[in-house]
mmCIF file of C-alpha atoms in Angstrom:
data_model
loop_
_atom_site.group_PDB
_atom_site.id
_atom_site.type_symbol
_atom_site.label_atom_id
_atom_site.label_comp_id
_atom_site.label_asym_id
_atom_site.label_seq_id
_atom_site.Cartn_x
_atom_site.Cartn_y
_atom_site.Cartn_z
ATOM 1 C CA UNK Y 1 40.320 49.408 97.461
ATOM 2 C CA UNK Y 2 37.110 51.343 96.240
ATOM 3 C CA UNK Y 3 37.500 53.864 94.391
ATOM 4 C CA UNK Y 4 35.272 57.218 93.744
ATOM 5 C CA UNK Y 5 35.306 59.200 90.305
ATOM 6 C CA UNK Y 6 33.773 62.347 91.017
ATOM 7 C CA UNK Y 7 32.693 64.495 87.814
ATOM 8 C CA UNK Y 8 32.515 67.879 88.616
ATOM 9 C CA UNK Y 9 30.713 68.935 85.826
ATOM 10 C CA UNK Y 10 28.050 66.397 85.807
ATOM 11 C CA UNK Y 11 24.054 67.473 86.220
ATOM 12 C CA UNK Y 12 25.769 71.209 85.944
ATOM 13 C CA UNK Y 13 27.322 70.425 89.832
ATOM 14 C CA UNK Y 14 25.342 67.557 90.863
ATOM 15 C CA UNK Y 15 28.280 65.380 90.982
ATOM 16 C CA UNK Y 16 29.844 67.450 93.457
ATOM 17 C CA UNK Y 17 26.956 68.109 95.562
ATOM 18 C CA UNK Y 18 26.369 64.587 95.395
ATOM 19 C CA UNK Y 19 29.935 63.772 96.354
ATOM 20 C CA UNK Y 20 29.890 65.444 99.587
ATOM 21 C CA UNK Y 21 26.585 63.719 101.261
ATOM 22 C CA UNK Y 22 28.272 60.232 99.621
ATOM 23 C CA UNK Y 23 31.748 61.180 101.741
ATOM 24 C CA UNK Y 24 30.030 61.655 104.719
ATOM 25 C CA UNK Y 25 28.190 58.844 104.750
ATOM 26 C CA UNK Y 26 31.464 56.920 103.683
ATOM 27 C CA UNK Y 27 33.232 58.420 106.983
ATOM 28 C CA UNK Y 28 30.833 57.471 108.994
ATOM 29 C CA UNK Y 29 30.758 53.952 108.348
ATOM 30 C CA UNK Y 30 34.317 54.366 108.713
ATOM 31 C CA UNK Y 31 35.280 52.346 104.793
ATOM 32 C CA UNK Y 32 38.863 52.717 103.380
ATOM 33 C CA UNK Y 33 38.317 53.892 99.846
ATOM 34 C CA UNK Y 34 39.983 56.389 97.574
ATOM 35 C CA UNK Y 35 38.510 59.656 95.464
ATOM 36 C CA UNK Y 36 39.269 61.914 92.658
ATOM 37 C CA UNK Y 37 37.202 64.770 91.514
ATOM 38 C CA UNK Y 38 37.762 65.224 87.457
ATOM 39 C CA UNK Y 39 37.379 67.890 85.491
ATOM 40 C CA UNK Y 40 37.653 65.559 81.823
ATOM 41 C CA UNK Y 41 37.054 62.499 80.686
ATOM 42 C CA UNK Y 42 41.029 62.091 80.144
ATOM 43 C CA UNK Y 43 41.658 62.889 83.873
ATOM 44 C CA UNK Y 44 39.139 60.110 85.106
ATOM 45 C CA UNK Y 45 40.894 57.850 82.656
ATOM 46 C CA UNK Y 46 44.041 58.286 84.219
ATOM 47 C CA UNK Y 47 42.853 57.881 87.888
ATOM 48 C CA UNK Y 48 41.310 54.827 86.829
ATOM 49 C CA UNK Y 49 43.481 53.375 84.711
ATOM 50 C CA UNK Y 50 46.495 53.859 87.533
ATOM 51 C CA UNK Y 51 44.370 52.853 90.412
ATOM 52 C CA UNK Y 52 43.280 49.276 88.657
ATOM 53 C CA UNK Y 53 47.323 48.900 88.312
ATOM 54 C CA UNK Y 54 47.598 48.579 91.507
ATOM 55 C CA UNK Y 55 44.143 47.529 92.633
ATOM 56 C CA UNK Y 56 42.796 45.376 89.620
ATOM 57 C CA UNK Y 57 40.028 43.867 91.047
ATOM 58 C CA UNK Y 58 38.465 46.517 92.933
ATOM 59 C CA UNK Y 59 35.498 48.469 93.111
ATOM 60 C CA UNK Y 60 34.879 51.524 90.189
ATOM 61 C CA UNK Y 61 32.169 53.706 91.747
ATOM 62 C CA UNK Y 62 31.254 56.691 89.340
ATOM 63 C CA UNK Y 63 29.227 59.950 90.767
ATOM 64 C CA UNK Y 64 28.191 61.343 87.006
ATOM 65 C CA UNK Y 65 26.179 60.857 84.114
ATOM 66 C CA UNK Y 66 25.741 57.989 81.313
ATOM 67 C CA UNK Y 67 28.784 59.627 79.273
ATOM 68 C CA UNK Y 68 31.354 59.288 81.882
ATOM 69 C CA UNK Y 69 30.631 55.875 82.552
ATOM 70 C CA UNK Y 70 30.811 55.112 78.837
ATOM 71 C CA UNK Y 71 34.360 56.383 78.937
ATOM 72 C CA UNK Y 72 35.733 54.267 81.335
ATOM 73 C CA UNK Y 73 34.169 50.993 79.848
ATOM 74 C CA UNK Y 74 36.932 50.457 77.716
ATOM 75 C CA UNK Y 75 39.372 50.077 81.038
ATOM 76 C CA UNK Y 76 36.719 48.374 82.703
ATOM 77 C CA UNK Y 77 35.813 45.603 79.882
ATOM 78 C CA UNK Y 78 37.027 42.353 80.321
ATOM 79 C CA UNK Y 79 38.249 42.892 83.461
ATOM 80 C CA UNK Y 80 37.710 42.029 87.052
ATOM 81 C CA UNK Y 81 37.476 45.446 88.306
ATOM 82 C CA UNK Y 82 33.165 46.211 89.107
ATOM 83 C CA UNK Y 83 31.360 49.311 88.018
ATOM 84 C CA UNK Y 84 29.202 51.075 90.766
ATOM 85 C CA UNK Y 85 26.923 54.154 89.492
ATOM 86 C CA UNK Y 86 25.614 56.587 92.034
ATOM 87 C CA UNK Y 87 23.458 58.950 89.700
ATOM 88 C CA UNK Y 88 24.279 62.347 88.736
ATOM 89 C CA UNK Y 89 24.045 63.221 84.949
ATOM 90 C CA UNK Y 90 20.899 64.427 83.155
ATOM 91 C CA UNK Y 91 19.758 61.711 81.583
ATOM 92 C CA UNK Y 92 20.858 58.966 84.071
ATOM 93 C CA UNK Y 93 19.536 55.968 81.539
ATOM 94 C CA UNK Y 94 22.533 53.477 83.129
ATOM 95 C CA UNK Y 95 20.870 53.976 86.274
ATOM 96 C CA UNK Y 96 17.107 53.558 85.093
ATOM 97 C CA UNK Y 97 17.930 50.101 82.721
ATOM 98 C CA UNK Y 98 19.968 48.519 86.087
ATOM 99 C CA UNK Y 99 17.638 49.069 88.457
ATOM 100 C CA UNK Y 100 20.025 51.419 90.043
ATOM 101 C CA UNK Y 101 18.482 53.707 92.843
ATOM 102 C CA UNK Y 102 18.098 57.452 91.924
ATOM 103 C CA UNK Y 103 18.527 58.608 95.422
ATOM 104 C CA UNK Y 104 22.133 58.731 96.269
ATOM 105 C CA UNK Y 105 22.641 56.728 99.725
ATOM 106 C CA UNK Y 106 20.450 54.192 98.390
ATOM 107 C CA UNK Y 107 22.587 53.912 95.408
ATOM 108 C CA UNK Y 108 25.584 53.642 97.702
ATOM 109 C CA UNK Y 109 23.839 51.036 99.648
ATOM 110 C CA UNK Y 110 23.545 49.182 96.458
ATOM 111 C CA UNK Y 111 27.473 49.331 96.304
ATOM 112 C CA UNK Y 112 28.130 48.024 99.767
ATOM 113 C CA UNK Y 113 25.468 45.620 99.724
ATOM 114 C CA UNK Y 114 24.437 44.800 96.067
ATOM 115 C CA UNK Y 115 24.987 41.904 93.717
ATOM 116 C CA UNK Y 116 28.249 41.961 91.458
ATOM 117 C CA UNK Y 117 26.217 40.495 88.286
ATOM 118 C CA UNK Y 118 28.068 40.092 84.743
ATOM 119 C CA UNK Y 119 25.752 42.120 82.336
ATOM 120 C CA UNK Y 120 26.553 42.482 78.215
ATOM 121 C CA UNK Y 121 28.430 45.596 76.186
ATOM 122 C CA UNK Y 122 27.499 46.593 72.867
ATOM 123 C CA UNK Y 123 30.775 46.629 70.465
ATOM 124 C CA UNK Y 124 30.362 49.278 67.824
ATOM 125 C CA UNK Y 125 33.214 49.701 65.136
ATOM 126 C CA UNK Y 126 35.593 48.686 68.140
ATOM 127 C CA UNK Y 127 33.775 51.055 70.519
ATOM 128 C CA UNK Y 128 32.325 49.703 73.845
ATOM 129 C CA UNK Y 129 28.344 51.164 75.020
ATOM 130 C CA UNK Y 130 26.254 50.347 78.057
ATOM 131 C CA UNK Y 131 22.977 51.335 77.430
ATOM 132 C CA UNK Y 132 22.055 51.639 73.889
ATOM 133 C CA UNK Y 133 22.925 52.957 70.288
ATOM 134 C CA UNK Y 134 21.168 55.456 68.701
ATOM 135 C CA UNK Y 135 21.327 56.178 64.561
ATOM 136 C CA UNK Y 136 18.901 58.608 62.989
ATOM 137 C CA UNK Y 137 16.714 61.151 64.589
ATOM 138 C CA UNK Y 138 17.277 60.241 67.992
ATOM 139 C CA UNK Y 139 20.791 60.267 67.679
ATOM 140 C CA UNK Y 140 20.054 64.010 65.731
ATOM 141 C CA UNK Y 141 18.266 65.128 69.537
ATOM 142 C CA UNK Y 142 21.418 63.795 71.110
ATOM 143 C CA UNK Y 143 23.558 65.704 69.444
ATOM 144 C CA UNK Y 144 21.240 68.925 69.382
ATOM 145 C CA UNK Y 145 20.826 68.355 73.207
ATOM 146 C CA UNK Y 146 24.823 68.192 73.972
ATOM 147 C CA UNK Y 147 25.357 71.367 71.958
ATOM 148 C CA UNK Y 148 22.304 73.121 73.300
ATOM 149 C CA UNK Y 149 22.287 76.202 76.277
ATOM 150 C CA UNK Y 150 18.792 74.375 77.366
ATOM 151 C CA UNK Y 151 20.516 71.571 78.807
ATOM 152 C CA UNK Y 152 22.070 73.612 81.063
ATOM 153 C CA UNK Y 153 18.917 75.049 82.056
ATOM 154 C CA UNK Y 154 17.674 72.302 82.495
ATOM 155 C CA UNK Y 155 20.155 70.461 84.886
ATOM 156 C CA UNK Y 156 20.098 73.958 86.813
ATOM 157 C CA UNK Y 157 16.291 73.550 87.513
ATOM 158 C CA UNK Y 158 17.012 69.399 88.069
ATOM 159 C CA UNK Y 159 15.005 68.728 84.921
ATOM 160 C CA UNK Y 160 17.592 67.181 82.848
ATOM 161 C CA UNK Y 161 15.237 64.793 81.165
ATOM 162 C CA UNK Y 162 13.196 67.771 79.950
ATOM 163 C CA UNK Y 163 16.241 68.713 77.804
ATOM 164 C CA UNK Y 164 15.569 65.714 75.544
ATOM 165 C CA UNK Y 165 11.799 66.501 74.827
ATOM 166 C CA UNK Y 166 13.008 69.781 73.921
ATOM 167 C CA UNK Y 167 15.664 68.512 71.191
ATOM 168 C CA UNK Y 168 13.085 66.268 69.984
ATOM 169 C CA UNK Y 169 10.242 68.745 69.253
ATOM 170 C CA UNK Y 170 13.001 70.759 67.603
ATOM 171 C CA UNK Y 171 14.416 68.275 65.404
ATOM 172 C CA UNK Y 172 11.369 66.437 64.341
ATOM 173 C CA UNK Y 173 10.971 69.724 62.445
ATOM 174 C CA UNK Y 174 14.991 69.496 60.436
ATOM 175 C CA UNK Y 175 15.431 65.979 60.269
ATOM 176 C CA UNK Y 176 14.543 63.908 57.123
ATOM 177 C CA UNK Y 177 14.109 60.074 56.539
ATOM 178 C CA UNK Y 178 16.328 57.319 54.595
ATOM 179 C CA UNK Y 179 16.174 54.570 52.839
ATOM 180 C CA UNK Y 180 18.227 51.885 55.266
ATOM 181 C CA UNK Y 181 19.582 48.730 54.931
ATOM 182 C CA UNK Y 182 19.748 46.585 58.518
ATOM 183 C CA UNK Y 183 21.406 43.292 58.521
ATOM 184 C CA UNK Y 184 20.757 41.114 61.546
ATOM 185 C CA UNK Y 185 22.734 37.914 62.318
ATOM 186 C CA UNK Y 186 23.508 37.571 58.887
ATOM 187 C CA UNK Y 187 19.650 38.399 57.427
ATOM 188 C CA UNK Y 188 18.961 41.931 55.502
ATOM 189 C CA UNK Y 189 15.828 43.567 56.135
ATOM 190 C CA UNK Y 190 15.357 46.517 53.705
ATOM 191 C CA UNK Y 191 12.975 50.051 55.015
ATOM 192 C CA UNK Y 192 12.322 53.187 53.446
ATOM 193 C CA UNK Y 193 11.421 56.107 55.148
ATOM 194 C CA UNK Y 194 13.742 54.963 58.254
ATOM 195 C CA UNK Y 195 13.281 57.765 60.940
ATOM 196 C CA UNK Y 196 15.409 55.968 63.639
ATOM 197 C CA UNK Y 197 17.517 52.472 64.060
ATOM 198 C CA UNK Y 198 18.091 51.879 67.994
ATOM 199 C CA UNK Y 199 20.306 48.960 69.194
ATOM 200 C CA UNK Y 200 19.395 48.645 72.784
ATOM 201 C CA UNK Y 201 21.350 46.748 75.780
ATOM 202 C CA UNK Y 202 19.052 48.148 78.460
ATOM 203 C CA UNK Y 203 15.384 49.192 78.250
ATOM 204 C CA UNK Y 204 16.017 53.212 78.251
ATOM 205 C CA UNK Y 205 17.809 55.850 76.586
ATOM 206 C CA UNK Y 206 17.674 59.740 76.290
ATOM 207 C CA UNK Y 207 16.249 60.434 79.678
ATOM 208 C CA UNK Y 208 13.644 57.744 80.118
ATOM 209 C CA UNK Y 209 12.535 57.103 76.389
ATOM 210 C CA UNK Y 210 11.467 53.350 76.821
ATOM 211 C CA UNK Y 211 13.000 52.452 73.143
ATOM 212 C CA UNK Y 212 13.261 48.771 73.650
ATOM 213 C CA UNK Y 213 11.253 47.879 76.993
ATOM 214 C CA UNK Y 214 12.170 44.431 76.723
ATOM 215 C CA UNK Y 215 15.981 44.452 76.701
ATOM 216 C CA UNK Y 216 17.478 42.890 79.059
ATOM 217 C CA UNK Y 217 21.441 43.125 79.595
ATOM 218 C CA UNK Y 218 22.225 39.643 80.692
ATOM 219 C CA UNK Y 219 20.506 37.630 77.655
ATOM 220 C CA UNK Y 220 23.995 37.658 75.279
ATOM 221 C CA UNK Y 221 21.082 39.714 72.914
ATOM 222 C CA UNK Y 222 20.643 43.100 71.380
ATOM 223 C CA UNK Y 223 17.000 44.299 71.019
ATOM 224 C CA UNK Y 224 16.882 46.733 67.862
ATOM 225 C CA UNK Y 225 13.599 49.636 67.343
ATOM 226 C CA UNK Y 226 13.365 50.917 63.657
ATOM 227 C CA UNK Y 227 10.901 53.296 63.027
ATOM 228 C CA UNK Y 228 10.031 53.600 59.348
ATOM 229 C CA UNK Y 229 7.274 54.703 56.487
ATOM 230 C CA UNK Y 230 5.188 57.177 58.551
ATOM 231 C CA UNK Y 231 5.018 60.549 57.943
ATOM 232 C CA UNK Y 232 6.154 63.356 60.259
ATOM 233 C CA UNK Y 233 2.878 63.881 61.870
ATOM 234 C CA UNK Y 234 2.325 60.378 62.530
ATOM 235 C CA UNK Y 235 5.924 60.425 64.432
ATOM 236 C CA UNK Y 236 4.839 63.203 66.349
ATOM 237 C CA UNK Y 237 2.058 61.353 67.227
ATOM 238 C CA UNK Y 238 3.827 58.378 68.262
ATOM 239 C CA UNK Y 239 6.724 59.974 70.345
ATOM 240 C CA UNK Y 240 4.458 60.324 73.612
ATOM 241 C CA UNK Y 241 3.849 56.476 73.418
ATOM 242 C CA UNK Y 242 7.693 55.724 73.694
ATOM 243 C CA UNK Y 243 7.936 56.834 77.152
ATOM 244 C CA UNK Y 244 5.568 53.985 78.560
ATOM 245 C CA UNK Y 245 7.405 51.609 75.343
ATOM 246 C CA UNK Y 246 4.025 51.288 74.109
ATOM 247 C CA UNK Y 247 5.261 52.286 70.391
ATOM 248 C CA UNK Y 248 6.369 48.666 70.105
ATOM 249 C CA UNK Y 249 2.748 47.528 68.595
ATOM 250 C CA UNK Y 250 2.227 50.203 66.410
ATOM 251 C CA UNK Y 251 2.212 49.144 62.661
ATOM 252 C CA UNK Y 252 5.756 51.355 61.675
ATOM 253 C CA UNK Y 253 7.757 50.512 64.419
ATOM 254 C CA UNK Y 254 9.753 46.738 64.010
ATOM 255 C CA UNK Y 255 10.964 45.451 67.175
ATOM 256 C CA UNK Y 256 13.879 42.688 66.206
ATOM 257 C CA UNK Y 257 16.335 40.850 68.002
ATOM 258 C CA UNK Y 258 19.939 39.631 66.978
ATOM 259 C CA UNK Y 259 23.757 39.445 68.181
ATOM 260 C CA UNK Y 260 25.069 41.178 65.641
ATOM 261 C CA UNK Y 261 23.705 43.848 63.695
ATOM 262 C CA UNK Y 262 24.905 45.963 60.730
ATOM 263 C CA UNK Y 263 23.496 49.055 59.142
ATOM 264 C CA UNK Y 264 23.865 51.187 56.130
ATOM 265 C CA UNK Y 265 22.023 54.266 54.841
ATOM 266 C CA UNK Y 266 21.336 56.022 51.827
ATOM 267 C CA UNK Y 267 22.406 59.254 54.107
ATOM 268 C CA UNK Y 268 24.893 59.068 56.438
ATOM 269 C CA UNK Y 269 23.966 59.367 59.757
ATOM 270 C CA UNK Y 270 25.452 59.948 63.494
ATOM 271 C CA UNK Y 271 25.499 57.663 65.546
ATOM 272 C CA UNK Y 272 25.041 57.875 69.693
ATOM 273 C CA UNK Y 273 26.140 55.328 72.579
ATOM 274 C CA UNK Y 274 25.658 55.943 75.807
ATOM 275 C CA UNK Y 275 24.870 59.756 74.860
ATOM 276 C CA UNK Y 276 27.744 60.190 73.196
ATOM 277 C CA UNK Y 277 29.130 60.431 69.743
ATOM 278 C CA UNK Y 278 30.574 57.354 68.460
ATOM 279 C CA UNK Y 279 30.713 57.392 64.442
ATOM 280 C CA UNK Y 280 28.282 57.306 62.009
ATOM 281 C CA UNK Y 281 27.210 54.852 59.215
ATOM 282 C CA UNK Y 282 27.833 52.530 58.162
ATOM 283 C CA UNK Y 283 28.329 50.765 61.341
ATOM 284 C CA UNK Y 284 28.888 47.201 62.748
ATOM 285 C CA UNK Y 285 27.562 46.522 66.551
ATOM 286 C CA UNK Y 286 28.111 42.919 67.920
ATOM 287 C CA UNK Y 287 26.847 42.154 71.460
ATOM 288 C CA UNK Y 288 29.768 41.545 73.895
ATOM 289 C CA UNK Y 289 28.260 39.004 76.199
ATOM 290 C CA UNK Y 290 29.029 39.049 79.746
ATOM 291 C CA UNK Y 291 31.803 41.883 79.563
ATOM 292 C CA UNK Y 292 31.373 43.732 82.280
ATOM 293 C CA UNK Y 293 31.129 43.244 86.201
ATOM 294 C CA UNK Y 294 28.454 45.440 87.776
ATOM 295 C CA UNK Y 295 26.737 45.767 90.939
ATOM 296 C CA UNK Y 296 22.883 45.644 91.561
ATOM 297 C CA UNK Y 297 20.761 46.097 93.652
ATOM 298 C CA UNK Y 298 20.175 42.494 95.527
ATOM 299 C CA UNK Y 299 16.160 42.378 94.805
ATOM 300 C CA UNK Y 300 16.806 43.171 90.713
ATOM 301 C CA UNK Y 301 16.912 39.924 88.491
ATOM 302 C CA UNK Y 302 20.548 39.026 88.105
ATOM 303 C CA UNK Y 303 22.557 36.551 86.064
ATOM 304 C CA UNK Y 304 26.107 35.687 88.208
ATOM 305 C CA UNK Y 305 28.537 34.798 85.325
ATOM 306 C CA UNK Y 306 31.960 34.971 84.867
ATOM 307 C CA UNK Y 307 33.247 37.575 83.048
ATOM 308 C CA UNK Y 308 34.189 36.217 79.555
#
């Protein structure tokens, strides 16, 4: 049986509002399924966790934002349960790197009608993330956007992307460089100046920044960004170019691939999956191919594996 894991908190209401045109719709097409509205992560955790007890191989469907699906992955990995998103968080990057409709009865179509497609995890210090990692100054905007008034504002106006631009123009001002060390399948490549280190599963992060536009979340690879030796201007320069993932040929930005990635830093530094706080370095992320079952939209590119 499907099941529905409201968050009522998520986009500032939007999961609720959300919830109510997704019932209706669910009523009319007359579909058994069950529902719980949630209040914390913890209570969506239970539901879950006792509803795949008795139903493991059913449908997941989560009405929220990137960091309530990145709570539930560790129930959901390695299992046969499926994840289905219907958008309603600020950011919404989950939505945006799987080709995951916006609009919410098209995302629900997606879940009646979509592909169930095995797509990779990231595995960070025994920590599970969809999207991407972030280490550095993005993951310093992260965590100025989460403990920020403005992203309220923001999700009350329905501009919850907007509330990343804001942390970033804020703390490209505070935040200072490192020397890093970034091992990659075994080979250490050494940077000074390091501004950011992202690990990317899917194309996106922080509401629509195109980090790494070539990801892709079925190739059993992680795509990293490093930004390094450019000054604070030239940064500023370079962070409209990120949102079309042009920043990829510019001259202090290495684009690398790898399965398993380490990284070290001559200041320690947070570190962001999913949105949310997961550590900080030094860290070890592996890729965790094929770990989770998802469903797609039918017309997206799609790899049908077993999960491993």
């Amino acid at each position: 049986m499907m099941l529905f894991v409201i968050n009522q908190h998520a986009g500032n209401g939007k999961g609720l509002r959300t919830w109510q045109l997704i019932e209706s719709r669910m009523q009319q097409l007359e579909i058994e399924y069950s529902s719980c509205v949630t209040a914390t992560p913890e209570e969506a955790e239970m539901h879950v966790s006792a509803h795949l007890t008795k139903y493991p191989r059913s449908t997941i469907v989560v009405l929220g934002g990137d960091g309530t699906i990145h709570r539930l992955l560790p129930i959901l990995a390695g299992t046969q349960a499926v994840l289905g998103v219907i958008p309603a968080g600020s950011g919404n990057d989950t939505a945006r790197g799987f080709h995951i409709p916006t609009e919410p009865l098209q995302a629900l179509h997606t879940i009646l009608h979509g592909r169930r497609n095995a797509v990779d995890l990231i595995q960070i210090n025994d920590k599970w993330t969809l999207t991407a990692l972030a280490t550095g100054f993005d993951a310093e905007v992260a965590e100025a956007v989460n403990q920020s008034r403005y992203k309220r504002w923001c999700n009350q106006l329905r501009i919850g992307s907007a509330a990343y631009l804001i942390g970033a123009i804020i703390t490209m001002f505070t935040f200072k460089p490192a020397r890093a060390a970034i091992t990659i399948n075994g080979t250490i490549h050494h940077y000074d100046n390091v501004w950011l280190t992202a690990i990317a599963n899917s194309s996106s992060y922080g509401g629509g920044i195109r980090i790494c536009p070539h990801a892709d979340p079925h190739d059993g690879e992680l795509d990293i960004c490093i930004v390094h030796s450019c000054t604070r201007w030239t940064l500023m320069r370079l962070f409209p170019t990120v949102f079309s993932g042009k920043h990829v040929n510019l001259p202090y930005v290495s684009m690398l691939h790898g399965h398993d990635v380490h990284i070290t830093s001559s200041i320690d530094r947070v570190a962001y999956g999913d949105g949310e706080r997961t550590g900080t370095t030094p860290l070890q992320a592996a890729v965790g191919r094929h770990k989770l079952l998802m469903l797609q939209p039918s017309s997206s590119h799609h790899y049908e594996s077993k999960i491993v």
